[in-house]
mmCIF file of C-alpha atoms in Angstrom:
data_model
loop_
_atom_site.group_PDB
_atom_site.id
_atom_site.type_symbol
_atom_site.label_atom_id
_atom_site.label_comp_id
_atom_site.label_asym_id
_atom_site.label_seq_id
_atom_site.Cartn_x
_atom_site.Cartn_y
_atom_site.Cartn_z
ATOM 1 C CA MET A 1 -7.103 -10.861 -30.746
ATOM 2 C CA SER A 2 -4.110 -8.556 -29.721
ATOM 3 C CA ASN A 3 -5.274 -4.996 -28.722
ATOM 4 C CA THR A 4 -2.169 -3.389 -29.872
ATOM 5 C CA ARG A 5 -2.884 -0.513 -31.700
ATOM 6 C CA GLY A 6 -1.413 -1.947 -34.778
ATOM 7 C CA GLU A 7 -3.549 -5.058 -34.962
ATOM 8 C CA THR A 8 -6.441 -2.830 -34.407
ATOM 9 C CA ILE A 9 -6.087 -0.654 -37.644
ATOM 10 C CA LYS A 10 -5.091 -3.833 -39.290
ATOM 11 C CA ASN A 11 -8.428 -5.874 -38.877
ATOM 12 C CA ILE A 12 -10.128 -2.736 -39.026
ATOM 13 C CA LEU A 13 -9.227 -1.717 -42.804
ATOM 14 C CA ARG A 14 -9.467 -6.339 -43.295
ATOM 15 C CA VAL A 15 -13.144 -5.787 -42.285
ATOM 16 C CA THR A 16 -13.760 -2.875 -43.975
ATOM 17 C CA SER A 17 -12.842 -3.813 -46.650
ATOM 18 C CA GLY A 18 -15.553 -5.214 -47.822
ATOM 19 C CA ASN A 19 -17.275 -1.917 -47.467
ATOM 20 C CA PHE A 20 -15.268 0.001 -50.053
ATOM 21 C CA LEU A 21 -15.763 -2.491 -52.894
ATOM 22 C CA GLU A 22 -19.216 -2.633 -52.079
ATOM 23 C CA MET A 23 -20.033 1.501 -52.090
ATOM 24 C CA PHE A 24 -17.138 0.983 -54.655
ATOM 25 C CA ASP A 25 -19.091 -0.490 -57.591
ATOM 26 C CA PHE A 26 -22.409 1.625 -56.306
ATOM 27 C CA PHE A 27 -21.054 4.719 -56.728
ATOM 28 C CA LEU A 28 -19.798 4.021 -59.848
ATOM 29 C CA PHE A 29 -23.265 3.389 -61.221
ATOM 30 C CA GLY A 30 -24.079 6.890 -60.215
ATOM 31 C CA ILE A 31 -21.138 8.462 -61.317
ATOM 32 C CA TYR A 32 -21.774 6.438 -65.159
ATOM 33 C CA ALA A 33 -25.999 6.326 -64.827
ATOM 34 C CA THR A 34 -25.949 8.502 -67.972
ATOM 35 C CA HIS A 35 -23.743 6.346 -69.996
ATOM 36 C CA ILE A 36 -24.932 3.068 -68.593
ATOM 37 C CA ALA A 37 -28.679 4.452 -69.850
ATOM 38 C CA HIS A 38 -27.309 4.218 -73.255
ATOM 39 C CA THR A 39 -25.567 1.230 -73.409
ATOM 40 C CA PHE A 40 -27.834 -1.087 -71.430
ATOM 41 C CA PHE A 41 -31.442 1.315 -71.993
ATOM 42 C CA PRO A 42 -31.667 2.744 -74.830
ATOM 43 C CA ASN A 43 -34.696 5.323 -75.684
ATOM 44 C CA GLU A 44 -34.506 8.457 -76.814
ATOM 45 C CA ASN A 45 -35.779 9.626 -74.481
ATOM 46 C CA GLU A 46 -33.417 10.703 -72.316
ATOM 47 C CA PHE A 47 -35.700 11.138 -68.701
ATOM 48 C CA VAL A 48 -36.830 7.432 -69.514
ATOM 49 C CA SER A 49 -33.382 6.288 -70.345
ATOM 50 C CA LEU A 50 -31.826 7.600 -67.192
ATOM 51 C CA MET A 51 -35.121 5.762 -65.153
ATOM 52 C CA ALA A 52 -34.356 2.412 -66.542
ATOM 53 C CA THR A 53 -30.617 2.756 -64.777
ATOM 54 C CA PHE A 54 -31.973 4.439 -62.306
ATOM 55 C CA LEU A 55 -34.783 1.831 -61.446
ATOM 56 C CA SER A 56 -32.216 -1.192 -61.941
ATOM 57 C CA PHE A 57 -29.955 0.700 -59.618
ATOM 58 C CA ALA A 58 -32.861 0.247 -56.760
ATOM 59 C CA ALA A 59 -33.639 -2.920 -57.817
ATOM 60 C CA GLY A 60 -30.935 -4.276 -55.992
ATOM 61 C CA PHE A 61 -32.027 -2.535 -52.683
ATOM 62 C CA VAL A 62 -35.279 -4.462 -53.010
ATOM 63 C CA MET A 63 -32.755 -7.501 -52.107
ATOM 64 C CA ARG A 64 -31.812 -6.294 -49.752
ATOM 65 C CA PRO A 65 -34.232 -7.417 -46.725
ATOM 66 C CA ILE A 66 -33.958 -10.506 -48.300
ATOM 67 C CA GLY A 67 -30.227 -10.858 -48.235
ATOM 68 C CA ALA A 68 -30.231 -9.672 -44.271
ATOM 69 C CA LEU A 69 -32.865 -12.149 -43.841
ATOM 70 C CA VAL A 70 -30.916 -15.792 -44.906
ATOM 71 C CA LEU A 71 -26.790 -14.535 -44.456
ATOM 72 C CA GLY A 72 -27.840 -11.973 -41.735
ATOM 73 C CA PRO A 73 -28.993 -15.653 -38.916
ATOM 74 C CA TYR A 74 -25.702 -17.240 -40.671
ATOM 75 C CA ILE A 75 -23.653 -14.767 -39.471
ATOM 76 C CA ASP A 76 -25.433 -14.883 -35.502
ATOM 77 C CA ARG A 77 -25.301 -17.949 -35.921
ATOM 78 C CA MET A 78 -21.758 -19.627 -37.743
ATOM 79 C CA GLY A 79 -19.741 -16.303 -36.846
ATOM 80 C CA ARG A 80 -18.665 -13.035 -38.112
ATOM 81 C CA ARG A 81 -15.919 -13.634 -40.019
ATOM 82 C CA GLN A 82 -17.312 -16.475 -41.599
ATOM 83 C CA GLY A 83 -19.982 -15.071 -43.071
ATOM 84 C CA LEU A 84 -17.808 -11.504 -44.268
ATOM 85 C CA LEU A 85 -16.204 -14.124 -46.740
ATOM 86 C CA LEU A 86 -19.584 -15.191 -47.819
ATOM 87 C CA THR A 87 -20.857 -12.180 -48.411
ATOM 88 C CA LEU A 88 -17.474 -11.235 -50.377
ATOM 89 C CA SER A 89 -17.952 -13.843 -52.146
ATOM 90 C CA ILE A 90 -21.202 -12.966 -53.691
ATOM 91 C CA MET A 91 -20.636 -9.245 -53.768
ATOM 92 C CA ALA A 92 -17.954 -10.100 -56.268
ATOM 93 C CA SER A 93 -20.057 -11.720 -58.529
ATOM 94 C CA GLY A 94 -22.674 -9.249 -58.952
ATOM 95 C CA THR A 95 -19.180 -7.198 -59.685
ATOM 96 C CA VAL A 96 -17.636 -9.783 -62.598
ATOM 97 C CA LEU A 97 -21.564 -9.756 -63.624
ATOM 98 C CA ILE A 98 -21.872 -5.691 -64.395
ATOM 99 C CA ALA A 99 -18.113 -5.069 -65.933
ATOM 100 C CA PHE A 100 -18.140 -7.672 -68.549
ATOM 101 C CA VAL A 101 -21.931 -7.817 -69.793
ATOM 102 C CA PRO A 102 -21.854 -6.447 -73.323
ATOM 103 C CA GLY A 103 -24.388 -3.167 -74.681
ATOM 104 C CA TYR A 104 -27.846 -3.695 -75.645
ATOM 105 C CA ALA A 105 -26.309 -2.959 -79.183
ATOM 106 C CA SER A 106 -24.493 -6.845 -79.138
ATOM 107 C CA ILE A 107 -26.939 -8.958 -77.497
ATOM 108 C CA GLY A 108 -31.083 -6.881 -77.499
ATOM 109 C CA LEU A 109 -32.911 -7.600 -74.544
ATOM 110 C CA LEU A 110 -30.306 -9.236 -72.629
ATOM 111 C CA ALA A 111 -27.670 -6.992 -71.785
ATOM 112 C CA PRO A 112 -30.525 -5.565 -69.283
ATOM 113 C CA LEU A 113 -31.504 -8.303 -67.769
ATOM 114 C CA LEU A 114 -27.648 -9.483 -67.181
ATOM 115 C CA VAL A 115 -27.304 -5.767 -65.753
ATOM 116 C CA LEU A 116 -30.148 -6.067 -63.281
ATOM 117 C CA ALA A 117 -28.931 -9.977 -61.868
ATOM 118 C CA GLY A 118 -25.943 -8.057 -61.162
ATOM 119 C CA ARG A 119 -27.258 -5.523 -59.031
ATOM 120 C CA LEU A 120 -29.758 -8.380 -57.223
ATOM 121 C CA LEU A 121 -26.278 -10.138 -56.386
ATOM 122 C CA GLN A 122 -24.586 -6.737 -55.064
ATOM 123 C CA GLY A 123 -27.745 -6.296 -53.315
ATOM 124 C CA PHE A 124 -28.389 -9.581 -51.752
ATOM 125 C CA SER A 125 -25.024 -9.452 -50.659
ATOM 126 C CA ALA A 126 -25.035 -5.877 -49.370
ATOM 127 C CA GLY A 127 -27.918 -6.833 -47.229
ATOM 128 C CA VAL A 128 -25.727 -7.488 -44.314
ATOM 129 C CA GLU A 129 -22.557 -6.867 -45.140
ATOM 130 C CA LEU A 130 -23.553 -3.318 -43.673
ATOM 131 C CA GLY A 131 -24.995 -5.006 -40.473
ATOM 132 C CA GLY A 132 -21.622 -7.231 -40.279
ATOM 133 C CA VAL A 133 -19.438 -4.850 -40.740
ATOM 134 C CA SER A 134 -20.845 -3.066 -37.920
ATOM 135 C CA VAL A 135 -20.763 -5.437 -35.527
ATOM 136 C CA TYR A 136 -17.484 -6.670 -35.612
ATOM 137 C CA LEU A 137 -16.294 -2.846 -35.133
ATOM 138 C CA SER A 138 -18.504 -3.108 -32.008
ATOM 139 C CA GLU A 139 -17.605 -5.957 -30.527
ATOM 140 C CA MET A 140 -13.737 -5.595 -30.932
ATOM 141 C CA ALA A 141 -14.341 -1.949 -29.618
ATOM 142 C CA THR A 142 -12.403 -0.716 -26.575
ATOM 143 C CA PRO A 143 -14.406 0.217 -23.584
ATOM 144 C CA GLY A 144 -16.011 3.875 -24.429
ATOM 145 C CA ASN A 145 -15.006 4.137 -27.818
ATOM 146 C CA LYS A 146 -17.627 1.938 -29.731
ATOM 147 C CA GLY A 147 -18.592 5.298 -31.597
ATOM 148 C CA PHE A 148 -15.496 5.560 -32.826
ATOM 149 C CA TYR A 149 -14.940 2.575 -33.767
ATOM 150 C CA VAL A 150 -18.519 1.594 -35.684
ATOM 151 C CA SER A 151 -17.627 5.107 -37.321
ATOM 152 C CA TRP A 152 -15.149 3.736 -39.519
ATOM 153 C CA GLN A 153 -17.659 1.217 -41.733
ATOM 154 C CA SER A 154 -19.491 4.468 -42.934
ATOM 155 C CA GLY A 155 -15.223 5.612 -43.163
ATOM 156 C CA SER A 156 -14.194 3.456 -45.618
ATOM 157 C CA GLN A 157 -17.232 4.148 -47.885
ATOM 158 C CA GLN A 158 -16.247 7.345 -48.601
ATOM 159 C CA VAL A 159 -12.551 6.831 -49.164
ATOM 160 C CA ALA A 160 -14.491 4.657 -52.158
ATOM 161 C CA VAL A 161 -16.315 7.833 -52.648
ATOM 162 C CA ILE A 162 -13.152 9.001 -53.461
ATOM 163 C CA VAL A 163 -11.219 6.611 -55.181
ATOM 164 C CA ALA A 164 -13.800 6.229 -57.677
ATOM 165 C CA ALA A 165 -14.763 10.022 -58.113
ATOM 166 C CA LEU A 166 -11.283 10.818 -58.301
ATOM 167 C CA LEU A 167 -10.666 7.615 -61.310
ATOM 168 C CA GLY A 168 -13.941 9.465 -63.061
ATOM 169 C CA PHE A 169 -11.983 12.689 -63.217
ATOM 170 C CA ALA A 170 -8.520 10.978 -64.985
ATOM 171 C CA ILE A 171 -11.060 9.230 -67.277
ATOM 172 C CA ASN A 172 -12.630 12.380 -68.179
ATOM 173 C CA LYS A 173 -9.131 14.015 -68.157
ATOM 174 C CA LEU A 174 -7.364 10.785 -70.333
ATOM 175 C CA LEU A 175 -10.298 10.147 -72.807
ATOM 176 C CA SER A 176 -12.561 11.586 -75.019
ATOM 177 C CA PRO A 177 -16.157 12.119 -74.257
ATOM 178 C CA ALA A 178 -17.208 9.266 -76.938
ATOM 179 C CA ASP A 179 -14.218 6.989 -75.683
ATOM 180 C CA VAL A 180 -16.310 7.755 -72.660
ATOM 181 C CA ALA A 181 -18.849 6.136 -73.740
ATOM 182 C CA GLY A 182 -18.284 3.506 -76.094
ATOM 183 C CA TRP A 183 -16.204 1.551 -73.201
ATOM 184 C CA GLY A 184 -14.104 4.145 -70.882
ATOM 185 C CA TRP A 185 -16.472 4.095 -68.227
ATOM 186 C CA ARG A 186 -16.163 0.714 -67.699
ATOM 187 C CA ILE A 187 -12.452 0.929 -67.132
ATOM 188 C CA PRO A 188 -13.162 1.285 -63.343
ATOM 189 C CA PHE A 189 -15.179 -1.433 -62.944
ATOM 190 C CA PHE A 190 -12.251 -3.516 -64.114
ATOM 191 C CA ILE A 191 -10.364 -2.536 -61.474
ATOM 192 C CA GLY A 192 -13.012 -3.245 -58.759
ATOM 193 C CA CYS A 193 -12.595 -6.851 -60.350
ATOM 194 C CA LEU A 194 -8.698 -6.660 -59.796
ATOM 195 C CA ILE A 195 -8.871 -5.836 -56.527
ATOM 196 C CA VAL A 196 -11.120 -8.804 -55.431
ATOM 197 C CA PRO A 197 -8.882 -11.423 -54.656
ATOM 198 C CA PHE A 198 -6.757 -8.811 -52.307
ATOM 199 C CA ILE A 199 -9.745 -7.933 -50.594
ATOM 200 C CA PHE A 200 -10.696 -12.045 -50.407
ATOM 201 C CA VAL A 201 -7.201 -12.566 -48.540
ATOM 202 C CA ILE A 202 -6.503 -9.858 -46.560
ATOM 203 C CA ARG A 203 -10.573 -10.750 -45.256
ATOM 204 C CA ARG A 204 -9.162 -14.509 -44.292
ATOM 205 C CA SER A 205 -6.467 -13.319 -42.094
ATOM 206 C CA LEU A 206 -9.671 -11.514 -39.984
ATOM 207 C CA PRO A 207 -9.885 -13.052 -36.129
ATOM 208 C CA GLU A 208 -13.336 -13.522 -34.568
ATOM 209 C CA THR A 209 -14.215 -11.329 -32.437
ATOM 210 C CA LYS A 210 -14.266 -12.154 -28.289
ATOM 211 C CA ALA A 211 -17.590 -11.277 -27.743
ATOM 212 C CA PHE A 212 -19.089 -14.287 -30.151
ATOM 213 C CA ALA A 213 -16.162 -16.671 -29.491
ATOM 214 C CA ALA A 214 -17.515 -16.730 -26.257
ATOM 215 C CA ARG A 215 -21.122 -17.764 -26.550
ATOM 216 C CA THR A 216 -21.944 -20.529 -25.491
ATOM 217 C CA HIS A 217 -24.841 -20.541 -26.733
ATOM 218 C CA ARG A 218 -25.191 -20.381 -31.025
ATOM 219 C CA PRO A 219 -29.327 -19.692 -32.027
ATOM 220 C CA THR A 220 -30.729 -21.227 -34.368
ATOM 221 C CA THR A 221 -32.397 -20.063 -37.587
ATOM 222 C CA ALA A 222 -35.622 -20.482 -35.530
ATOM 223 C CA GLU A 223 -35.004 -18.805 -32.323
ATOM 224 C CA ILE A 224 -33.651 -16.201 -34.762
ATOM 225 C CA PHE A 225 -36.980 -15.094 -36.287
ATOM 226 C CA ARG A 226 -38.605 -15.262 -32.717
ATOM 227 C CA THR A 227 -36.691 -13.034 -31.213
ATOM 228 C CA LEU A 228 -36.633 -10.633 -34.594
ATOM 229 C CA ALA A 229 -40.607 -11.206 -34.241
ATOM 230 C CA ALA A 230 -40.542 -9.906 -30.399
ATOM 231 C CA ALA A 231 -37.831 -7.122 -31.300
ATOM 232 C CA TRP A 232 -40.287 -6.025 -33.899
ATOM 233 C CA PRO A 233 -40.674 -2.084 -32.493
ATOM 234 C CA VAL A 234 -37.542 -1.237 -32.258
ATOM 235 C CA VAL A 235 -36.573 -2.953 -35.711
ATOM 236 C CA LEU A 236 -38.733 -0.970 -37.086
ATOM 237 C CA GLY A 237 -37.807 2.167 -34.923
ATOM 238 C CA GLY A 238 -34.196 1.226 -36.542
ATOM 239 C CA VAL A 239 -35.432 1.602 -40.117
ATOM 240 C CA GLY A 240 -36.915 5.098 -39.616
ATOM 241 C CA MET A 241 -33.219 6.269 -38.562
ATOM 242 C CA VAL A 242 -31.633 4.305 -40.657
ATOM 243 C CA VAL A 243 -34.543 6.785 -43.639
ATOM 244 C CA MET A 244 -32.413 9.829 -42.337
ATOM 245 C CA THR A 245 -29.041 7.858 -43.070
ATOM 246 C CA THR A 246 -29.286 6.450 -46.616
ATOM 247 C CA VAL A 247 -31.716 9.131 -47.716
ATOM 248 C CA SER A 248 -29.023 12.178 -47.566
ATOM 249 C CA PHE A 249 -25.939 9.598 -47.987
ATOM 250 C CA TYR A 250 -27.255 8.899 -51.721
ATOM 251 C CA LEU A 251 -28.452 12.611 -52.232
ATOM 252 C CA ILE A 252 -24.667 13.869 -51.607
ATOM 253 C CA THR A 253 -22.631 10.890 -53.002
ATOM 254 C CA VAL A 254 -24.702 8.653 -55.677
ATOM 255 C CA TYR A 255 -26.906 11.454 -57.061
ATOM 256 C CA THR A 256 -24.538 14.681 -56.754
ATOM 257 C CA PRO A 257 -22.547 13.829 -60.443
ATOM 258 C CA SER A 258 -26.263 12.569 -62.607
ATOM 259 C CA PHE A 259 -27.138 16.280 -60.348
ATOM 260 C CA GLY A 260 -24.815 18.457 -61.721
ATOM 261 C CA LYS A 261 -24.475 17.634 -64.954
ATOM 262 C CA THR A 262 -28.323 16.346 -66.006
ATOM 263 C CA VAL A 263 -29.702 18.570 -64.051
ATOM 264 C CA LEU A 264 -27.691 21.668 -63.265
ATOM 265 C CA LYS A 265 -26.248 21.541 -66.340
ATOM 266 C CA LEU A 266 -23.041 21.549 -65.055
ATOM 267 C CA SER A 267 -19.332 19.866 -66.673
ATOM 268 C CA GLU A 268 -18.792 16.410 -65.918
ATOM 269 C CA THR A 269 -15.044 17.077 -63.727
ATOM 270 C CA ASP A 270 -17.538 19.442 -61.685
ATOM 271 C CA ALA A 271 -19.228 17.349 -59.965
ATOM 272 C CA LEU A 272 -16.679 14.745 -59.990
ATOM 273 C CA LEU A 273 -14.973 17.605 -58.148
ATOM 274 C CA VAL A 274 -17.410 18.270 -56.062
ATOM 275 C CA THR A 275 -18.173 14.776 -55.245
ATOM 276 C CA ILE A 276 -14.636 14.219 -53.963
ATOM 277 C CA ALA A 277 -14.808 16.872 -51.697
ATOM 278 C CA VAL A 278 -18.023 15.907 -50.667
ATOM 279 C CA GLY A 279 -16.187 12.100 -49.643
ATOM 280 C CA ALA A 280 -13.303 13.982 -47.645
ATOM 281 C CA SER A 281 -15.916 16.066 -45.655
ATOM 282 C CA ASN A 282 -17.436 12.864 -44.648
ATOM 283 C CA PHE A 283 -14.329 11.022 -43.657
ATOM 284 C CA ILE A 284 -13.607 13.575 -41.078
ATOM 285 C CA TRP A 285 -17.045 14.098 -39.620
ATOM 286 C CA LEU A 286 -18.216 10.498 -39.350
ATOM 287 C CA PRO A 287 -15.369 9.781 -36.921
ATOM 288 C CA VAL A 288 -15.324 13.437 -34.759
ATOM 289 C CA PHE A 289 -18.984 12.449 -34.648
ATOM 290 C CA GLY A 290 -18.649 8.739 -33.954
ATOM 291 C CA ALA A 291 -16.174 9.444 -30.917
ATOM 292 C CA LEU A 292 -18.333 12.741 -29.773
ATOM 293 C CA SER A 293 -21.272 10.380 -29.216
ATOM 294 C CA ASP A 294 -19.091 8.369 -27.312
ATOM 295 C CA ARG A 295 -18.242 11.703 -24.849
ATOM 296 C CA ILE A 296 -22.183 12.633 -24.718
ATOM 297 C CA GLY A 297 -24.009 10.433 -25.856
ATOM 298 C CA ARG A 298 -26.173 9.453 -29.026
ATOM 299 C CA LYS A 299 -29.974 10.730 -28.428
ATOM 300 C CA PRO A 300 -28.498 15.116 -28.824
ATOM 301 C CA ILE A 301 -26.420 14.287 -31.987
ATOM 302 C CA LEU A 302 -29.296 12.476 -33.723
ATOM 303 C CA VAL A 303 -32.111 14.415 -32.467
ATOM 304 C CA GLY A 304 -29.973 18.006 -33.421
ATOM 305 C CA PHE A 305 -28.726 16.783 -36.867
ATOM 306 C CA THR A 306 -32.696 15.425 -37.929
ATOM 307 C CA VAL A 307 -33.620 18.961 -36.947
ATOM 308 C CA LEU A 308 -31.547 20.716 -39.463
ATOM 309 C CA ALA A 309 -32.451 17.682 -42.213
ATOM 310 C CA VAL A 310 -35.657 19.198 -42.079
ATOM 311 C CA LEU A 311 -34.961 22.985 -41.510
ATOM 312 C CA THR A 312 -32.513 23.425 -44.136
ATOM 313 C CA ALA A 313 -32.088 20.216 -46.836
ATOM 314 C CA TYR A 314 -34.721 22.115 -49.062
ATOM 315 C CA PRO A 315 -34.264 25.768 -48.718
ATOM 316 C CA ALA A 316 -30.214 25.115 -48.837
ATOM 317 C CA LEU A 317 -30.836 23.625 -52.821
ATOM 318 C CA ALA A 318 -33.615 26.433 -53.305
ATOM 319 C CA TRP A 319 -30.573 28.876 -52.886
ATOM 320 C CA LEU A 320 -28.910 26.247 -55.186
ATOM 321 C CA VAL A 321 -30.773 26.441 -58.402
ATOM 322 C CA SER A 322 -31.343 30.311 -57.465
ATOM 323 C CA GLY A 323 -27.911 31.261 -59.277
ATOM 324 C CA ILE A 324 -26.250 27.721 -60.316
ATOM 325 C CA THR A 325 -22.169 28.241 -59.445
ATOM 326 C CA PHE A 326 -19.848 25.040 -58.939
ATOM 327 C CA GLU A 327 -18.645 27.253 -55.877
ATOM 328 C CA ARG A 328 -22.232 27.212 -55.027
ATOM 329 C CA MET A 329 -23.176 23.109 -55.668
ATOM 330 C CA LEU A 330 -19.544 23.640 -53.560
ATOM 331 C CA GLY A 331 -21.057 24.916 -50.358
ATOM 332 C CA VAL A 332 -24.269 23.308 -50.960
ATOM 333 C CA GLU A 333 -23.222 19.446 -51.068
ATOM 334 C CA LEU A 334 -21.087 20.273 -47.787
ATOM 335 C CA TRP A 335 -23.384 21.323 -45.812
ATOM 336 C CA LEU A 336 -25.000 18.508 -46.379
ATOM 337 C CA SER A 337 -22.450 16.353 -45.829
ATOM 338 C CA PHE A 338 -22.216 18.021 -42.616
ATOM 339 C CA ILE A 339 -25.570 17.115 -41.822
ATOM 340 C CA TYR A 340 -25.694 13.743 -42.943
ATOM 341 C CA ALA A 341 -21.468 12.307 -41.004
ATOM 342 C CA GLY A 342 -23.046 14.607 -37.732
ATOM 343 C CA TYR A 343 -25.784 12.203 -37.649
ATOM 344 C CA ASN A 344 -24.384 9.202 -39.376
ATOM 345 C CA GLY A 345 -21.838 9.218 -36.410
ATOM 346 C CA ALA A 346 -23.594 8.271 -34.068
ATOM 347 C CA MET A 347 -26.812 6.764 -35.385
ATOM 348 C CA VAL A 348 -24.577 3.249 -36.648
ATOM 349 C CA VAL A 349 -23.392 2.495 -33.546
ATOM 350 C CA ALA A 350 -26.792 3.387 -31.598
ATOM 351 C CA LEU A 351 -28.552 0.783 -33.676
ATOM 352 C CA THR A 352 -25.573 -1.994 -32.810
ATOM 353 C CA GLU A 353 -26.777 -1.501 -28.753
ATOM 354 C CA VAL A 354 -30.849 -1.140 -29.061
ATOM 355 C CA VAL A 355 -30.452 -4.439 -31.319
ATOM 356 C CA PRO A 356 -30.923 -7.789 -29.411
ATOM 357 C CA SER A 357 -27.175 -9.249 -28.900
ATOM 358 C CA SER A 358 -28.442 -13.062 -29.870
ATOM 359 C CA VAL A 359 -29.770 -11.191 -33.148
ATOM 360 C CA ARG A 360 -27.341 -8.029 -32.906
ATOM 361 C CA THR A 361 -26.677 -8.376 -36.777
ATOM 362 C CA SER A 362 -29.592 -9.755 -38.263
ATOM 363 C CA GLY A 363 -31.715 -7.199 -36.782
ATOM 364 C CA PHE A 364 -28.775 -4.872 -37.988
ATOM 365 C CA SER A 365 -28.736 -5.806 -41.352
ATOM 366 C CA LEU A 366 -32.676 -6.194 -41.182
ATOM 367 C CA ALA A 367 -33.087 -2.329 -40.470
ATOM 368 C CA TYR A 368 -30.868 -1.138 -42.803
ATOM 369 C CA SER A 369 -32.019 -3.213 -45.666
ATOM 370 C CA LEU A 370 -35.078 -2.346 -45.209
ATOM 371 C CA ALA A 371 -34.826 1.297 -45.433
ATOM 372 C CA THR A 372 -32.994 1.263 -47.888
ATOM 373 C CA THR A 373 -35.224 -0.061 -50.241
ATOM 374 C CA LEU A 374 -35.903 3.787 -50.150
ATOM 375 C CA GLY A 375 -32.940 5.473 -49.501
ATOM 376 C CA GLY A 376 -31.303 3.410 -52.292
ATOM 377 C CA SER A 377 -34.382 4.944 -54.793
ATOM 378 C CA SER A 378 -33.427 8.023 -53.992
ATOM 379 C CA LEU A 379 -32.441 8.739 -57.563
ATOM 380 C CA ALA A 380 -34.922 7.620 -59.029
ATOM 381 C CA ILE A 381 -37.293 9.344 -56.665
ATOM 382 C CA SER A 382 -35.535 13.006 -57.237
ATOM 383 C CA THR A 383 -35.194 12.188 -61.076
ATOM 384 C CA TRP A 384 -39.460 11.927 -60.778
ATOM 385 C CA LEU A 385 -39.704 14.831 -58.023
ATOM 386 C CA ILE A 386 -38.040 17.166 -60.608
ATOM 387 C CA GLU A 387 -40.011 16.203 -63.527
ATOM 388 C CA VAL A 388 -43.412 16.400 -61.749
ATOM 389 C CA THR A 389 -42.331 19.770 -59.556
ATOM 390 C CA GLN A 390 -40.647 20.927 -62.734
ATOM 391 C CA ASP A 391 -38.264 22.435 -59.759
ATOM 392 C CA LYS A 392 -34.383 21.447 -59.530
ATOM 393 C CA ALA A 393 -34.286 21.964 -55.653
ATOM 394 C CA ALA A 394 -37.110 19.186 -55.349
ATOM 395 C CA PRO A 395 -34.590 16.452 -53.704
ATOM 396 C CA GLY A 396 -34.320 18.916 -50.954
ATOM 397 C CA TYR A 397 -38.057 17.261 -49.667
ATOM 398 C CA TRP A 398 -36.816 14.058 -49.853
ATOM 399 C CA MET A 399 -34.228 14.399 -47.674
ATOM 400 C CA ALA A 400 -36.661 17.327 -45.312
ATOM 401 C CA PHE A 401 -39.220 13.855 -45.188
ATOM 402 C CA ALA A 402 -36.363 11.632 -44.090
ATOM 403 C CA GLY A 403 -34.251 13.390 -41.738
ATOM 404 C CA LEU A 404 -38.319 14.440 -40.018
ATOM 405 C CA VAL A 405 -39.167 10.107 -40.288
ATOM 406 C CA GLY A 406 -35.073 10.411 -38.621
ATOM 407 C CA LEU A 407 -36.452 12.266 -35.643
ATOM 408 C CA VAL A 408 -39.521 10.497 -35.488
ATOM 409 C CA SER A 409 -38.157 7.184 -34.902
ATOM 410 C CA THR A 410 -35.310 8.927 -32.569
ATOM 411 C CA LEU A 411 -38.077 10.321 -30.491
ATOM 412 C CA ALA A 412 -39.823 6.643 -30.376
ATOM 413 C CA LEU A 413 -37.078 4.654 -29.561
ATOM 414 C CA TYR A 414 -35.915 6.599 -26.486
ATOM 415 C CA ARG A 415 -39.392 7.119 -25.320
ATOM 416 C CA ARG A 416 -39.376 2.987 -25.521
ATOM 417 C CA GLY A 417 -36.444 3.665 -22.306
ATOM 418 C CA ARG A 418 -33.493 1.967 -24.519
ATOM 419 C CA THR A 419 -31.127 3.690 -22.644
ATOM 420 C CA ALA A 420 -28.346 2.047 -24.691
ATOM 421 C CA LEU A 421 -29.134 4.970 -27.060
ATOM 422 C CA ALA A 422 -29.235 7.786 -25.143
ATOM 423 C CA GLN A 423 -25.220 6.214 -23.047
ATOM 424 C CA PRO A 424 -21.771 6.495 -23.964
ATOM 425 C CA ALA A 425 -20.492 3.124 -24.627
#
């Protein structure tokens, strides 16, 4: 693999392109949750309709551990490049299905069932997509820069958040509310379908990583499962670390448009502007703290930002709902973005380092997908918490809990003497 800067940048773009598509589709689901609810899950009770939509969104995350267990060993055995092409194909199938399914009014119960099938396909693919991309970036990184390289996995997702939110903003400006609700919300999903062939073409040109190509032994699926079983404390600790990332990410990005519109009663345009700002903030802070973790180690960053989440998540949201304005929502979401991006910049690379190299993709993907089952349920959990407590700031309790889980898991892994986490790579 060429070590020139231009070739390195091209490979980063090639490998993260699938991450972009995954988050683009997932985020569109959050932006247009109310329209999807009315189209596929109609109900006179708005809470019931929205919960059905969020549960179908969460169902995709239930498929992630299955995808990790099925596709992870395939990538560890057959190669990073081949596996990333397979995950892209499966993900694209789910995207096309969701984009073109007629509404409940046209085909009845079949409509929500097909949307659910699309989400399950996306979840199955995503179960190993993040792991495959993160491992590829860690294996292509130059010495002492793993944190910086791996941070672009999450960085590509922020670009997707920004693009999706900008499209949503433009559609809301150009179309009437009735047109957006009737058919306009599908336009970004169609655009996602159109970019699939382009991403497939550029991914086909990916070279295999030197680290994988140099292996003399390719483990069988049975060997991979045995290694994973033996490393279960590490995988479990990884799950706890990732919970903090997934909960905070989905709260500040995918949930923000619905939270701003349905809970805070701000305009959809205002909520999308805040989301664009959050995506830009994440994009800046992720590589900054990924690079910083290469210099000072992963542990100080992981501990520091989980403590910030525990101490400030609920008070920040309580301050927001005590006097709801666009400016307050922007300030609070940017603060939560700083916490998420600072933590995640160090966490993702830490997880690639702590998992045994022979099952790196499988172990990473399993830990990440199990945690994302909780994180991806944040939309439904937050909606339920607000309904039960009648406290609009209740999602802050959920993020604080996730921070506590991340803190305990990080400390537990360090006590096991996992020095790779503690030292810059």
